Short mmCIF file of C-alpha atoms and ligand atoms in Angstrom, two decimals:
data_model
loop_
_atom_site.label_atom_id
_atom_site.label_comp_id
_atom_site.label_asym_id
_atom_site.label_seq_id
_atom_site.Cartn_x
_atom_site.Cartn_y
_atom_site.Cartn_z
CA UNK A 25 19.22 5.17 16.34
CA UNK A 26 16.27 6.63 14.50
CA UNK A 27 16.69 10.30 15.32
CA UNK A 28 14.83 12.63 13.02
CA UNK A 29 16.63 14.36 10.16
CA UNK A 30 13.58 16.48 9.60
CA UNK A 31 13.67 19.94 11.09
CA UNK A 32 11.25 22.58 9.98
CA UNK A 33 11.99 25.99 11.51
CA UNK A 34 10.17 29.10 10.30
CA UNK A 35 12.51 31.45 8.48
CA UNK A 36 15.00 28.68 7.67
CA UNK A 37 15.42 26.52 4.57
CA UNK A 38 13.24 23.39 4.80
CA UNK A 39 14.93 19.96 5.03
CA UNK A 40 16.33 18.17 2.00
CA UNK A 41 14.00 15.70 0.33
CA UNK A 42 15.52 12.22 0.52
CA UNK A 43 15.06 9.88 -2.43
CA UNK A 44 12.79 7.45 -0.62
CA UNK A 45 10.51 10.33 0.41
CA UNK A 46 10.26 11.53 -3.19
CA UNK A 47 9.27 7.99 -4.21
CA UNK A 48 6.69 7.81 -1.41
CA UNK A 49 5.19 11.15 -2.44
CA UNK A 50 4.90 10.10 -6.10
CA UNK A 51 3.17 6.85 -5.08
CA UNK A 52 0.88 8.62 -2.59
CA UNK A 53 -0.19 11.21 -5.17
CA UNK A 54 -0.94 8.65 -7.90
CA UNK A 55 -2.60 6.26 -5.50
CA UNK A 56 -4.94 8.95 -4.16
CA UNK A 57 -5.86 10.21 -7.64
CA UNK A 58 -6.62 6.64 -8.81
CA UNK A 59 -8.47 5.94 -5.57
CA UNK A 60 -10.76 8.97 -6.03
CA UNK A 61 -11.37 8.08 -9.68
CA UNK A 62 -12.35 4.57 -8.57
CA UNK A 63 -14.61 5.90 -5.80
CA UNK A 64 -16.54 8.05 -8.25
CA UNK A 65 -17.17 5.55 -10.99
CA UNK A 66 -20.31 7.16 -12.47
CA UNK A 67 -21.14 10.78 -13.44
CA UNK A 68 -24.36 10.51 -11.38
CA UNK A 69 -22.44 10.52 -8.11
CA UNK A 70 -22.09 14.08 -6.90
CA UNK A 71 -20.33 13.82 -3.55
CA UNK A 72 -17.36 12.07 -1.97
CA UNK A 73 -16.88 12.18 1.77
CA UNK A 74 -13.86 10.94 3.63
CA UNK A 75 -11.22 11.81 6.19
CA UNK A 76 -7.51 11.67 5.48
CA UNK A 77 -5.20 11.56 8.50
CA UNK A 78 -1.56 12.43 7.90
CA UNK A 79 -0.27 11.10 11.21
CA UNK A 80 3.40 12.11 10.84
CA UNK A 81 2.87 15.10 8.59
CA UNK A 82 6.08 17.14 8.87
CA UNK A 83 6.32 20.78 7.74
CA UNK A 84 4.84 20.42 4.24
CA UNK A 85 7.84 21.57 2.23
CA UNK A 86 11.32 20.31 1.26
CA UNK A 87 14.24 21.34 -0.90
CA UNK A 88 15.11 18.87 -3.65
CA UNK A 89 18.56 18.12 -5.09
CA UNK A 90 18.26 20.94 -7.63
CA UNK A 91 17.54 23.37 -4.77
CA UNK A 92 13.86 23.76 -5.69
CA UNK A 93 11.04 23.78 -3.15
CA UNK A 94 8.89 20.64 -3.34
CA UNK A 95 5.74 19.74 -1.39
CA UNK A 96 5.59 17.50 1.66
CA UNK A 97 2.85 14.92 2.23
CA UNK A 98 0.00 17.25 3.40
CA UNK A 99 0.36 19.36 0.24
CA UNK A 100 0.73 16.22 -1.92
CA UNK A 101 -2.61 15.00 -0.50
CA UNK A 102 -4.38 18.33 -1.15
CA UNK A 103 -2.98 18.51 -4.69
CA UNK A 104 -4.10 14.92 -5.40
CA UNK A 105 -7.66 15.86 -4.38
CA UNK A 106 -7.62 18.84 -6.78
CA UNK A 107 -6.17 16.73 -9.60
CA UNK A 108 -8.80 14.01 -9.14
CA UNK A 109 -11.59 16.60 -9.12
CA UNK A 110 -10.33 18.17 -12.36
CA UNK A 111 -9.90 14.79 -14.05
CA UNK A 112 -13.37 13.62 -13.05
CA UNK A 113 -14.92 16.76 -14.47
CA UNK A 114 -13.06 16.29 -17.73
CA UNK A 115 -13.12 12.48 -18.14
CA UNK A 116 -16.76 12.04 -17.15
CA UNK A 117 -17.85 15.15 -19.12
CA UNK A 118 -19.77 16.23 -16.06
CA UNK A 119 -22.38 18.96 -16.23
CA UNK A 120 -22.37 19.52 -12.49
CA UNK A 121 -19.18 19.51 -10.44
CA UNK A 122 -18.48 16.86 -7.89
CA UNK A 123 -18.25 17.90 -4.25
CA UNK A 124 -15.19 16.54 -2.48
CA UNK A 125 -15.99 16.75 1.22
CA UNK A 126 -12.55 15.77 2.44
CA UNK A 127 -11.21 16.61 5.84
CA UNK A 128 -7.44 16.45 6.18
CA UNK A 129 -6.10 16.09 9.72
CA UNK A 130 -2.36 16.69 10.03
CA UNK A 131 -0.56 15.50 13.16
CA UNK A 132 3.04 16.02 14.20
CA UNK A 133 4.63 15.92 17.62
CA UNK A 134 6.89 18.83 16.71
CA UNK A 135 5.23 22.22 17.26
CA UNK A 136 7.84 23.76 15.00
CA UNK A 137 6.88 21.39 12.10
CA UNK A 138 3.19 22.28 12.56
CA UNK A 139 3.97 26.00 12.67
CA UNK A 140 5.94 25.61 9.44
CA UNK A 141 3.14 23.57 7.86
CA UNK A 142 0.51 26.21 8.64
CA UNK A 143 2.76 28.82 7.04
CA UNK A 144 3.23 26.61 3.93
CA UNK A 145 -0.51 25.90 3.66
CA UNK A 146 -1.33 29.63 3.76
CA UNK A 147 1.43 30.32 1.26
CA UNK A 148 0.09 27.62 -1.11
CA UNK A 149 -3.44 29.06 -1.09
CA UNK A 150 -5.10 26.80 1.49
CA UNK A 151 -5.93 29.55 4.02
CA UNK A 152 -9.69 29.04 3.55
CA UNK A 153 -9.37 25.34 4.26
CA UNK A 154 -7.51 26.08 7.49
CA UNK A 155 -10.20 28.61 8.49
CA UNK A 156 -13.13 26.35 7.66
CA UNK A 157 -11.56 23.38 9.46
CA UNK A 158 -11.43 21.16 6.38
CA UNK A 159 -7.68 21.11 7.02
CA UNK A 160 -6.78 20.76 10.69
CA UNK A 161 -3.41 20.61 12.39
CA UNK A 162 -2.75 18.92 15.74
CA UNK A 163 0.44 18.90 17.77
CA UNK A 164 1.13 15.64 19.60
CA UNK A 165 2.05 11.98 19.46
CA UNK A 166 -0.01 10.17 16.82
CA UNK A 167 -0.74 7.27 19.14
CA UNK A 168 -2.22 9.54 21.82
CA UNK A 169 -4.32 11.44 19.28
CA UNK A 170 -5.43 8.30 17.40
CA UNK A 171 -8.64 7.80 19.46
CA UNK A 172 -9.74 11.34 18.75
CA UNK A 173 -9.11 11.24 14.99
CA UNK A 174 -10.63 7.76 14.57
CA UNK A 175 -13.77 9.07 16.32
CA UNK A 176 -13.82 12.14 14.04
CA UNK A 177 -13.48 9.97 10.91
CA UNK A 178 -16.30 7.75 12.21
CA UNK A 179 -18.53 10.75 12.95
CA UNK A 180 -18.06 12.06 9.42
CA UNK A 181 -18.62 8.71 7.73
CA UNK A 182 -20.76 6.67 10.14
CA UNK A 183 -22.04 4.12 7.62
CA UNK A 184 -19.18 3.67 5.15
CA UNK A 185 -16.40 4.31 7.71
CA UNK A 186 -14.16 5.65 4.97
CA UNK A 187 -10.78 7.05 6.02
CA UNK A 188 -7.19 6.94 4.86
CA UNK A 189 -4.34 7.07 7.39
CA UNK A 190 -0.94 8.04 6.02
CA UNK A 191 1.48 6.90 8.73
CA UNK A 192 4.92 7.94 7.59
CA UNK A 193 6.73 7.22 10.83
CA UNK A 194 10.42 7.85 10.87
CA UNK A 195 11.73 4.43 11.92
CA UNK A 196 9.69 1.39 12.91
CA UNK A 197 8.25 1.64 16.41
CA UNK A 198 5.84 4.61 16.43
CA UNK A 199 2.70 2.78 15.27
CA UNK A 200 1.66 -0.02 17.64
CA UNK A 201 -0.40 -2.93 16.44
CA UNK A 202 -3.16 -1.97 18.89
CA UNK A 203 -3.61 1.39 17.09
CA UNK A 204 -3.84 -0.30 13.70
CA UNK A 205 -6.36 -2.72 15.15
CA UNK A 206 -8.40 0.13 16.56
CA UNK A 207 -8.49 1.88 13.16
CA UNK A 208 -9.71 -1.25 11.37
CA UNK A 209 -12.20 -2.27 14.03
CA UNK A 210 -13.85 1.16 14.21
CA UNK A 211 -13.80 2.17 10.53
CA UNK A 212 -15.28 -0.29 8.06
CA UNK A 213 -13.45 1.02 5.00
CA UNK A 214 -10.26 2.31 6.56
CA UNK A 215 -6.90 2.17 4.83
CA UNK A 216 -3.42 2.64 6.21
CA UNK A 217 -0.29 3.48 4.24
CA UNK A 218 2.49 2.66 6.69
CA UNK A 219 6.19 3.33 6.28
CA UNK A 220 8.45 0.92 8.14
CA UNK A 221 12.22 1.15 8.13
CA UNK A 222 12.97 -2.57 8.24
CA UNK A 223 16.69 -2.07 7.75
CA UNK A 224 16.99 0.22 10.70
CA UNK A 225 15.34 -2.43 12.90
CA UNK A 226 17.46 -5.27 11.50
CA UNK A 227 20.76 -3.41 11.68
CA UNK A 228 20.39 -2.87 15.40
CA UNK A 229 18.69 -6.14 16.21
CA UNK A 230 19.79 -7.48 19.60
CA UNK A 231 17.93 -8.87 22.57
CA UNK A 232 17.39 -5.48 24.22
CA UNK A 233 16.26 -3.70 21.04
CA UNK A 234 13.91 -6.53 20.19
CA UNK A 235 12.31 -6.37 23.64
CA UNK A 236 11.94 -2.58 23.37
CA UNK A 237 10.41 -2.96 19.91
CA UNK A 238 7.96 -5.63 21.12
CA UNK A 239 6.98 -3.59 24.17
CA UNK A 240 6.36 -0.43 22.12
CA UNK A 241 4.57 -2.01 19.16
CA UNK A 242 3.03 -5.24 20.40
CA UNK A 243 4.54 -6.89 17.29
CA UNK A 244 5.75 -10.25 18.65
CA UNK A 245 7.56 -13.27 17.25
CA UNK A 246 9.74 -11.29 14.83
CA UNK A 247 13.08 -12.98 15.54
CA UNK A 248 14.29 -16.15 17.20
CA UNK A 249 17.31 -16.47 19.50
CA UNK A 250 19.23 -17.85 16.48
CA UNK A 251 18.38 -14.74 14.40
CA UNK A 252 19.87 -12.58 17.17
CA UNK A 253 23.10 -14.59 17.38
CA UNK A 254 25.53 -13.09 14.86
CA UNK A 255 27.63 -16.29 14.83
CA UNK A 256 24.78 -18.79 14.52
CA UNK A 257 22.27 -17.02 12.30
CA UNK A 258 21.36 -18.56 8.95
CA UNK A 259 22.20 -16.70 5.74
CA UNK A 260 18.45 -16.21 5.32
CA UNK A 261 17.88 -14.53 8.68
CA UNK A 262 17.06 -11.07 7.28
CA UNK A 263 14.46 -12.44 4.94
CA UNK A 264 13.02 -14.72 7.63
CA UNK A 265 12.68 -11.79 10.03
CA UNK A 266 11.02 -9.66 7.32
CA UNK A 267 8.56 -12.49 6.62
CA UNK A 268 7.78 -12.86 10.36
CA UNK A 269 7.30 -9.12 10.73
CA UNK A 270 4.95 -9.01 7.77
CA UNK A 271 2.99 -11.93 9.14
CA UNK A 272 2.64 -10.34 12.61
CA UNK A 273 1.69 -6.89 11.32
CA UNK A 274 -0.86 -8.10 8.79
CA UNK A 275 -2.50 -10.71 11.00
CA UNK A 276 -2.55 -8.43 14.07
CA UNK A 277 -3.79 -5.29 12.30
CA UNK A 278 -7.35 -6.48 11.68
CA UNK A 279 -7.14 -5.44 8.00
CA UNK A 280 -8.23 -7.84 5.27
CA UNK A 281 -6.01 -6.86 2.34
CA UNK A 282 -2.32 -6.00 2.15
CA UNK A 283 0.61 -5.09 -0.08
CA UNK A 284 4.11 -5.66 1.32
CA UNK A 285 6.44 -4.01 -1.18
CA UNK A 286 9.63 -2.03 -0.64
CA UNK A 287 10.92 1.31 -1.81
CA UNK A 288 13.88 0.16 -3.85
CA UNK A 289 17.17 0.72 -2.05
CA UNK A 290 19.92 2.60 -3.81
CA UNK A 291 22.57 0.00 -3.03
CA UNK A 292 22.74 -3.12 -0.89
CA UNK A 293 19.80 -3.59 1.46
CA UNK A 294 18.51 -0.25 2.78
CA UNK A 295 15.01 -1.61 2.77
CA UNK A 296 12.15 0.81 3.35
CA UNK A 297 8.81 -0.87 3.56
CA UNK A 298 5.67 0.79 2.29
CA UNK A 299 2.84 -1.36 3.64
CA UNK A 300 -0.70 -0.77 2.49
CA UNK A 301 -3.43 -2.25 4.68
CA UNK A 302 -7.08 -2.02 3.72
CA UNK A 303 -10.54 -3.47 4.17
CA UNK A 304 -11.57 -3.58 0.54
CA UNK A 305 -10.00 -5.53 -2.31
CA UNK A 306 -10.44 -2.64 -4.72
CA UNK A 307 -8.18 -0.41 -2.61
CA UNK A 308 -5.55 -3.16 -2.59
CA UNK A 309 -5.84 -3.51 -6.33
CA UNK A 310 -5.49 0.24 -6.92
CA UNK A 311 -2.37 0.29 -4.70
CA UNK A 312 -0.86 -2.70 -6.52
CA UNK A 313 -1.48 -0.87 -9.81
CA UNK A 314 0.35 2.18 -8.43
CA UNK A 315 3.41 -0.01 -7.70
CA UNK A 316 3.44 -1.20 -11.32
CA UNK A 317 3.20 2.45 -12.48
CA UNK A 318 6.30 3.32 -10.42
CA UNK A 319 8.22 0.22 -11.41
CA UNK A 320 11.62 1.90 -11.30
CA UNK A 321 11.26 2.61 -7.63
CA UNK A 322 9.63 -0.39 -6.00
CA UNK A 323 10.83 -3.87 -5.37
CA UNK A 324 9.37 -7.12 -4.06
CA UNK A 325 11.69 -9.75 -2.54
CA UNK A 326 9.55 -12.70 -3.42
CA UNK A 327 8.02 -14.85 -6.09
CA UNK A 328 5.88 -13.80 -9.03
CA UNK A 329 2.39 -15.25 -9.56
CA UNK A 330 0.53 -16.50 -6.48
CA UNK A 331 2.21 -17.58 -3.25
CA UNK A 332 4.54 -14.58 -3.36
CA UNK A 333 5.78 -14.78 0.22
CA UNK A 334 5.83 -18.34 1.48
CA UNK A 335 8.31 -19.50 -1.12
CA UNK A 336 9.54 -16.12 -2.18
CA UNK A 337 11.28 -14.66 0.83
CA UNK A 338 13.75 -17.49 1.10
CA UNK A 339 13.78 -18.85 -2.41
CA UNK A 340 15.87 -16.42 -4.38
CA UNK A 341 19.02 -16.12 -2.41
CA UNK A 342 22.62 -16.26 -3.51
CA UNK A 343 25.63 -17.05 -1.35
CA UNK A 344 25.73 -13.55 0.06
CA UNK A 345 22.17 -13.91 1.31
CA UNK A 346 20.82 -11.37 -1.13
CA UNK A 347 17.88 -11.92 -3.40
CA UNK A 348 19.21 -12.90 -6.85
CA UNK A 349 16.73 -11.44 -9.25
CA UNK A 350 14.34 -9.27 -7.32
CA UNK A 351 10.92 -8.52 -8.67
CA UNK A 352 10.94 -4.92 -9.87
CA UNK A 353 7.41 -4.41 -11.22
CA UNK A 354 8.79 -4.09 -14.76
CA UNK A 355 8.13 -5.96 -18.02
CA UNK A 356 10.27 -8.89 -16.87
CA UNK A 357 8.30 -9.13 -13.63
CA UNK A 358 5.04 -8.89 -15.54
CA UNK A 359 6.05 -11.72 -17.90
CA UNK A 360 7.24 -13.82 -14.91
CA UNK A 361 3.92 -13.26 -13.13
CA UNK A 362 1.92 -14.26 -16.15
CA UNK A 363 4.11 -17.30 -16.74
CA UNK A 364 3.74 -18.51 -13.14
CA UNK A 365 -0.01 -17.92 -13.15
CA UNK A 366 -0.42 -19.88 -16.41
CA UNK A 367 0.70 -22.95 -14.45
CA UNK A 368 -0.80 -22.05 -11.07
CA UNK A 369 -4.36 -21.23 -12.21
CA UNK A 370 -5.16 -24.64 -13.78
CA UNK A 371 -3.49 -26.35 -10.81
CA UNK A 372 -5.65 -24.34 -8.41
CA UNK A 373 -8.80 -25.12 -10.43
CA UNK A 374 -7.94 -28.81 -10.07
CA UNK A 375 -9.02 -28.36 -6.41
CA UNK A 376 -12.50 -27.21 -7.52
CA UNK A 377 -13.98 -29.92 -9.74
CA UNK A 378 -17.35 -28.12 -9.81
CA UNK A 379 -15.68 -24.80 -10.68
CA UNK A 380 -15.33 -21.60 -8.70
CA UNK A 381 -16.58 -18.12 -9.54
CA UNK A 382 -13.98 -15.57 -10.64
CA UNK A 383 -14.68 -13.28 -7.68
CA UNK A 384 -14.05 -15.99 -5.08
CA UNK A 385 -11.04 -17.34 -6.96
CA UNK A 386 -9.42 -13.90 -7.14
CA UNK A 387 -10.24 -12.75 -3.60
CA UNK A 388 -8.87 -15.96 -2.10
CA UNK A 389 -5.51 -15.17 -3.71
CA UNK A 390 -5.30 -11.39 -3.81
CA UNK A 391 -3.00 -11.11 -0.77
CA UNK A 392 -0.63 -13.69 -2.22
CA UNK A 393 0.24 -11.99 -5.49
CA UNK A 394 2.02 -8.90 -6.82
CA UNK A 395 -0.35 -9.09 -9.83
CA UNK A 396 -3.36 -6.80 -10.29
CA UNK A 397 -6.88 -8.07 -10.98
CA UNK A 398 -6.44 -7.05 -14.61
CA UNK A 399 -3.29 -9.20 -14.89
CA UNK A 400 -5.00 -12.23 -13.31
CA UNK A 401 -8.02 -11.72 -15.59
CA UNK A 402 -5.91 -11.47 -18.74
CA UNK A 403 -4.02 -14.67 -17.79
CA UNK A 404 -7.33 -16.49 -17.26
CA UNK A 405 -8.55 -15.28 -20.67
CA UNK A 406 -5.33 -16.56 -22.28
CA UNK A 407 -5.94 -19.97 -20.68
CA UNK A 408 -9.52 -19.88 -22.03
CA UNK A 409 -8.23 -19.14 -25.56
CA UNK A 410 -5.81 -22.05 -25.24
CA UNK A 411 -8.68 -24.33 -24.07
CA UNK A 412 -6.88 -24.98 -20.78
CA UNK A 413 -9.86 -23.76 -18.78
CA UNK A 414 -13.47 -22.88 -19.52
CA UNK A 415 -15.97 -20.30 -18.32
CA UNK A 416 -19.49 -21.22 -17.29
CA UNK A 417 -22.34 -18.71 -17.00
CA UNK A 418 -25.11 -18.58 -14.38
CA UNK A 419 -27.30 -20.95 -16.49
CA UNK A 420 -24.59 -23.65 -16.47
CA UNK A 421 -23.71 -23.15 -20.15
CA UNK A 422 -20.11 -22.74 -21.34
CA UNK A 423 -19.49 -19.12 -22.34
CA UNK A 424 -17.32 -17.84 -25.11
CA UNK A 425 -15.77 -15.05 -23.04
CA UNK A 426 -12.98 -13.20 -24.84
CA UNK A 427 -12.77 -9.77 -23.28
CA UNK A 428 -14.03 -9.29 -19.71
CA UNK A 429 -14.83 -11.65 -16.89
CA UNK A 430 -17.80 -11.05 -14.61
CA UNK A 431 -17.49 -11.71 -10.87
CA UNK A 432 -20.00 -14.59 -11.11
CA UNK A 433 -18.45 -16.29 -14.14
CA UNK A 434 -17.49 -19.79 -13.03
CA UNK A 435 -13.98 -20.97 -13.91
CA UNK A 436 -13.30 -24.68 -14.27
CA UNK A 437 -11.07 -27.17 -16.04
CA UNK A 438 -12.68 -28.52 -19.24
CA UNK A 439 -14.73 -31.59 -18.32
CA UNK A 440 -12.58 -34.05 -20.30
CA UNK A 441 -9.36 -32.66 -18.72
CA UNK A 442 -10.38 -32.31 -15.12
CA UNK A 443 -9.44 -35.93 -14.37
CA UNK A 444 -5.87 -35.28 -15.45
CA UNK A 445 -3.20 -33.19 -13.89
CA UNK A 446 -2.88 -30.00 -15.96
CA UNK A 447 -0.29 -30.42 -18.71
CA UNK A 448 1.70 -27.14 -18.29
C1 SAM B 3 9.44 11.37 7.94
S1 SAM B 3 8.90 12.85 8.64
C2 SAM B 3 7.37 13.09 7.86
C3 SAM B 3 7.33 13.56 6.54
C4 SAM B 3 6.01 13.77 5.91
N1 SAM B 3 5.08 12.65 6.10
C5 SAM B 3 6.22 13.99 4.44
O1 SAM B 3 6.23 13.00 3.71
O2 SAM B 3 6.39 15.12 4.03
C6 SAM B 3 8.34 12.30 10.18
C7 SAM B 3 7.64 13.37 11.03
O3 SAM B 3 7.03 12.68 12.12
C8 SAM B 3 7.15 13.49 13.29
N2 SAM B 3 7.02 12.55 14.43
C9 SAM B 3 7.96 11.74 14.97
N3 SAM B 3 7.42 10.99 15.95
C10 SAM B 3 6.10 11.31 16.00
C11 SAM B 3 5.00 10.83 16.76
N4 SAM B 3 5.16 9.88 17.69
N5 SAM B 3 3.78 11.35 16.53
C12 SAM B 3 3.60 12.31 15.59
N6 SAM B 3 4.61 12.81 14.84
C13 SAM B 3 5.84 12.30 15.02
C14 SAM B 3 8.49 14.18 13.14
O4 SAM B 3 8.49 15.39 13.88
C15 SAM B 3 8.56 14.41 11.61
O5 SAM B 3 8.09 15.69 11.29
#
């Protein structure tokens, strides 16, 4: 059902890069560069320390459609580190270089893939990193090695608990909920980028497969008996099952912040989920920004604005049970988000007659929106310009904020309007 198409054998041509993998690599590269730039926000900082675990690393090289060699995820990660270092030096006009103390641990259960990867890493100029141990390779099942690598990440970053896990499983059942929970309970600032082939699971969904999936992953409550019955299932069953899955994975993982977007299928469904789970809102915001940067390749089957899943998964369906106008992270999606938020923000503030600070307002909604913080902030500022809401400073005085909101700025409906339902 989910047999691997990825064979790396020394001396042979590497596997072909599939489109969804190219999209994942582009997102991973940009996300990591932006993440490092965010981590090092001032030129005074001179060191970054973290562990990156590539849990399903493959052989590190592919052939693309033009027949050219292209990097696999371990090389993408190493190149992103170099790019971020170079950009920091240039953009912050640094006098002293920044030290990136990054350990990359690559795991694959295929000894042949690891052998190929070590050859590629030497060939690409990373021999010193292999020798020094700053790049390590391990052969084995990710789940069995998880304890060891979580402990290593914790040893290297005992206070901050910073680590990124890239879990590009082929299929949907190789990363149990208990392992995700372990990562987030042991590492305070962990992040997971998890691939999940939803379509593969849904296409073969039957009682036996569901039981196997639940036993292997601990992800329960995905489908009802009616969803399994081909005759009786509702036209919305796929979207309902996706929503249940998302709910179970996010609530069971122990992470605080999530993005649930899909690599855009070429035709029909073909949904490939790229879930990002993290413990810090900033990481979630950087990942959401990366989806907007790659708007041609990502899709969200849900609503714009806030409340993206509860109404979204089932709301936009035509007679063939397909989403009508999916959200594609483009200009149309951006305008739709802003439009929805222009109505939703004053309505939400109606629940807080005394006002609520921007930080709390945003963090309470971050998991419910495909918008970035910058988009939410710019919508709030538009509402301020239109006198729909007002900003109050720490001293209780109304502020004339035009450009940037501070976390402690209090948002509220104007006093004379707060007794009425917002007019939009
Ligand atoms: C989709 S490929 C990975 C590609 C790689 N992340 C990249 O983007 O270049 C999946 C890899 O996971 C490996 N694999 C499959 N099951 C595994 C498991 N349980 N633990 C570790 N590796 C596994 C396969 O051998 C294969 O090399």
